């Protein structure tokens, strides 16, 4: 299912200076030369070159803060470059606004979803270019076309008139994809589209991308998952600190070592932190019995010991996030109990959970975790500023020092903790969300997709930090869509499907395929009901 | 997959976390320094702390412009320094009552709400503290009852909004109507004269040449500033208004805090009621008419985001003073209040535009300039 891309080898244009990949036939549709974009105090783009051909999947690689999102925002007309040229289908262009870019045939799926929560799926898909007649929106027509596009995306089950607010994260991602497809685009840019998708959804996404490229549409694809780039990409351009450090590398054959060293400037090895030799035998910290929330999950029992990392694998929609939020008291259970160190938590009370030493890094950083306009340090200390205060007076200097320490250990860039979080790149914002709970005396850490959008290097550091916490006796309950992450980091793994725990085993006894089979079983449409 | 790590430093970093402060990698620091240096000499202008200050600078510019207009149109008056000083004091005195209300309003708006009932609370508290029965307890009784009434009504607002889940706009609109109604009922629609010399003296007496009302305003503003910028209460206010879900998931009791915000606003109204009663030597149900609009407008002009999460006390104070200066400007030129209201409306729009559009492009301009010169 991976290599269906036609491997024609005729290169029509003059070859670029860098190793021209021979897999792509189309003509050059987009060429960027020496593009520079600065923000106050930061040179986000510092001389970027990029060349994209029709019908190819061009991947952008780079660490958190390398400038990938900034680059695509320049292409999408959100930012205007300070200098440098953008050539689109042979003509130099500057897009005054996103509408101009869309009219020119460039559609973008942003890293941070940009949907209007209180509009319907169809209204979001056609936002700004609603089909209309005599000034009236043709609602029926719009619904029909939305249904068509959703069908193409393999999600015919989403009704076009449903409010976007009520959709889960993956559903929202589908809607932004539908929006991109609703334009007659010649270039579709996808900024970390897979970060919120589960394994099967990613497969779906790739199928769509292949359909698009077969029609000669170019795709720019950003992801921190190298294996995805190998599977879907044709050529790779690598950014580091706002500069192009390698252009047009063949996506399949370039050694990982080379890609990573071009990205980070250092050589990096692939490892998870070692597990302790003995399975953790600390006291039972968390005990969940028969926890149930109608329509989300049912009869879940689990435990986490001090010093233990327990992973939950499951598809988006299997009730994992809801389970975590219910344990944390952000949702109220219909039945069942949550005990921390033997004492029952008050149901539906986050305050009671936090006082008992729980911390949770939620799934959606922007809507659930961050104060975007506030400085980094205030976001890091959002749950702990009370502890650093004296008689109700905050101690900003102490908070900054603590936040600095977190920034250092998670390799946050830029390091200045007084910057507003809004100006951080997506991956760095994620580090702030997780970093919040590394402060204070959290006893039990609930992590929902903690590495979403975090680059390869920083990810390893985050794993180290989580392991170090466990070594100190903190219990960790981890939810992740990436099965290897769950298997590599956790001591014990629970597999969830359709709101129930279907398997529990030490991580060493499971492998990726077993878990994937368990997770998927019965979720295929054509499968007979189990 | 993609679990890759830098074997040389990551282990150290991870291990270093539990310790108090891990050693700083000198290479990293140097890189960070370089980036910061790229910010150049104007970095103070872009800094995080600078943003509020920048806004306030714009407001001071507006204020100066208004004073210049005053000086140009009435150069005869402005040539007399004594008059100028007296005029400044009268502007501040004019601003004092609304100023106190605006401080409470600023907290409510930063916290993501709105309080339309402030004028009505001032009236109710004013009427309550000037009934014959209350006045018989002396100044202390009057002050106590005004503050208590303000606080109590604010608490009711807060309860309706946080635990009753009413939309702030609706809850406080209902309170506006109800509180004015109650005030009219209590006063029997009569003007209640205050016979208390201490209370009346708050408006007529001065200390070191400055009216006592101005001291009260200064005290409330100072307390508000400290509360917003230096206390956990202020931090929670910003969090609750900026992203209530994030605040809740961080363990902040959003409902209780919302309740406290409206109580605080009510308390400020109680203080304002005493000040206004002192100014008029009386209270009546129609007093403090439309103060809610003045307070909201002043807060918005001062840079408070109506959707919550951002705002400054100093900005709000400047907003109030700007309004008072406009009123004063029209008074000294003998112009009508109708014209004055139209100009006020224009000023609201202009001030917001100046802050948003002008300063963004000015920042961009400076940026670009810097790039071309270095
Ligand atoms: N609006 C902004 N104001 C100031 N700085 C910004 C702004 N947007 C981005 N930056 C900075 O520009 C740099 C590049 O950010 P960008 O979002 O492009 O990174 P990225 O490569 O997409 O990273 P990630 O993988 O984490 O998404 C970062 O240092 C970031 O802090
Ligand atoms: Mg990005």
CSV table of C-alpha atoms in Angstrom, one decimal, chain B residues 209-338:
chain,number,residue,atom,x,y,z
B,209,UNK,CA,-4.7,71.2,48.2
B,210,UNK,CA,-6.0,68.0,46.7
B,211,UNK,CA,-9.6,67.0,47.1
B,212,UNK,CA,-10.2,64.0,49.3
B,213,UNK,CA,-12.1,62.3,46.5
B,214,UNK,CA,-8.9,62.2,44.5
B,215,UNK,CA,-7.1,60.4,47.3
B,216,UNK,CA,-9.9,57.8,47.4
B,217,UNK,CA,-9.5,57.3,43.6
B,218,UNK,CA,-5.7,57.0,44.0
B,219,UNK,CA,-6.1,54.5,46.8
B,220,UNK,CA,-8.5,52.3,44.8
B,221,UNK,CA,-6.4,52.5,41.7
B,222,UNK,CA,-3.3,51.6,43.6
B,223,UNK,CA,-5.1,48.7,45.3
B,224,UNK,CA,-6.5,47.5,42.0
B,225,UNK,CA,-3.1,47.7,40.4
B,226,UNK,CA,-1.5,45.6,43.1
B,227,UNK,CA,-4.3,43.2,43.1
B,228,UNK,CA,-4.2,42.6,39.4
B,229,UNK,CA,-0.4,42.6,38.9
B,230,UNK,CA,1.0,41.2,42.0
B,231,UNK,CA,-1.4,38.8,43.6
B,232,UNK,CA,-2.7,35.3,42.8
B,233,UNK,CA,-6.2,36.8,42.6
B,234,UNK,CA,-5.1,38.9,39.7
B,235,UNK,CA,-3.3,36.0,38.0
B,236,UNK,CA,-6.5,33.9,38.3
B,237,UNK,CA,-8.5,36.8,36.9
B,238,UNK,CA,-6.4,36.8,33.7
B,239,UNK,CA,-6.5,33.0,33.5
B,240,UNK,CA,-10.2,32.7,33.9
B,241,UNK,CA,-10.9,35.4,31.3
B,242,UNK,CA,-8.2,34.4,28.9
B,243,UNK,CA,-9.1,30.7,28.7
B,244,UNK,CA,-11.6,29.4,31.2
B,245,UNK,CA,-11.1,25.8,30.2
B,246,UNK,CA,-7.4,26.0,30.6
B,247,UNK,CA,-7.8,27.6,34.0
B,248,UNK,CA,-10.2,24.9,35.1
B,249,UNK,CA,-7.9,22.1,34.0
B,250,UNK,CA,-5.1,23.8,35.8
B,251,UNK,CA,-7.1,23.4,39.0
B,252,UNK,CA,-8.4,27.0,39.4
B,253,UNK,CA,-11.9,27.2,40.8
B,254,UNK,CA,-13.4,29.2,37.9
B,255,UNK,CA,-16.9,29.5,39.4
B,256,UNK,CA,-15.7,30.8,42.7
B,257,UNK,CA,-13.4,33.3,41.1
B,258,UNK,CA,-16.1,34.6,38.8
B,259,UNK,CA,-18.3,35.1,41.9
B,260,UNK,CA,-15.6,37.1,43.6
B,261,UNK,CA,-15.0,39.3,40.6
B,262,UNK,CA,-18.7,40.5,40.6
B,263,UNK,CA,-18.5,40.9,44.4
B,264,UNK,CA,-15.4,43.1,43.9
B,265,UNK,CA,-17.2,45.2,41.3
B,266,UNK,CA,-20.1,45.6,43.7
B,267,UNK,CA,-17.7,46.7,46.4
B,268,UNK,CA,-16.3,49.4,44.2
B,269,UNK,CA,-19.8,50.6,43.5
B,270,UNK,CA,-20.4,50.9,47.2
B,271,UNK,CA,-17.3,53.1,47.5
B,272,UNK,CA,-18.4,55.1,44.5
B,273,UNK,CA,-21.9,55.5,46.1
B,274,UNK,CA,-20.3,57.2,49.2
B,275,UNK,CA,-18.3,59.5,47.0
B,276,UNK,CA,-21.2,60.5,44.8
B,277,UNK,CA,-23.4,61.1,47.8
B,278,UNK,CA,-20.7,63.3,49.2
B,279,UNK,CA,-20.5,65.3,46.0
B,280,UNK,CA,-24.3,65.9,45.8
B,281,UNK,CA,-24.9,66.0,49.6
B,282,UNK,CA,-27.8,63.7,48.7
B,283,UNK,CA,-28.8,60.5,47.0
B,284,UNK,CA,-31.6,59.5,44.7
B,285,UNK,CA,-32.7,56.5,42.6
B,286,UNK,CA,-31.7,58.2,39.4
B,287,UNK,CA,-28.1,59.0,40.4
B,288,UNK,CA,-25.1,57.5,38.6
B,289,UNK,CA,-27.1,57.3,35.5
B,290,UNK,CA,-25.3,55.4,32.6
B,291,UNK,CA,-22.2,54.9,34.7
B,292,UNK,CA,-22.0,51.4,33.2
B,293,UNK,CA,-21.5,52.9,29.8
B,294,UNK,CA,-18.8,55.3,31.0
B,295,UNK,CA,-17.0,52.6,32.9
B,296,UNK,CA,-17.1,50.0,30.1
B,297,UNK,CA,-16.0,52.6,27.5
B,298,UNK,CA,-13.1,53.8,29.7
B,299,UNK,CA,-12.0,50.2,30.3
B,300,UNK,CA,-12.1,49.4,26.6
B,301,UNK,CA,-10.3,52.6,25.6
B,302,UNK,CA,-7.7,51.7,28.2
B,303,UNK,CA,-6.9,48.5,26.3
B,304,UNK,CA,-9.1,46.0,28.1
B,305,UNK,CA,-10.2,43.2,25.8
B,306,UNK,CA,-13.9,42.9,25.9
B,307,UNK,CA,-13.5,39.1,25.4
B,308,UNK,CA,-11.4,38.9,28.5
B,309,UNK,CA,-7.9,37.9,29.4
B,310,UNK,CA,-6.2,41.2,28.9
B,311,UNK,CA,-6.3,44.7,30.4
B,312,UNK,CA,-4.6,47.1,32.7
B,313,UNK,CA,-5.7,49.3,35.6
B,314,UNK,CA,-3.5,52.2,34.4
B,315,UNK,CA,-5.1,52.0,31.0
B,316,UNK,CA,-8.6,52.1,32.5
B,317,UNK,CA,-7.6,55.1,34.7
B,318,UNK,CA,-6.3,56.9,31.6
B,319,UNK,CA,-9.6,56.1,29.8
B,320,UNK,CA,-11.6,57.7,32.6
B,321,UNK,CA,-9.3,60.7,32.8
B,322,UNK,CA,-9.6,61.2,29.0
B,323,UNK,CA,-13.4,61.3,29.2
B,324,UNK,CA,-13.3,63.7,32.1
B,325,UNK,CA,-10.9,65.9,30.1
B,326,UNK,CA,-13.3,66.0,27.2
B,327,UNK,CA,-16.1,66.9,29.4
B,328,UNK,CA,-14.0,69.6,30.9
B,329,UNK,CA,-12.9,70.8,27.5
B,330,UNK,CA,-16.5,71.3,26.4
B,331,UNK,CA,-17.4,73.0,29.7
B,332,UNK,CA,-14.6,75.6,29.5
B,333,UNK,CA,-15.6,76.3,25.9
B,334,UNK,CA,-19.3,76.5,26.8
B,335,UNK,CA,-20.3,73.9,24.4
B,336,UNK,CA,-23.4,71.6,24.6
B,337,UNK,CA,-23.4,68.1,26.1
B,338,UNK,CA,-24.9,66.8,22.9
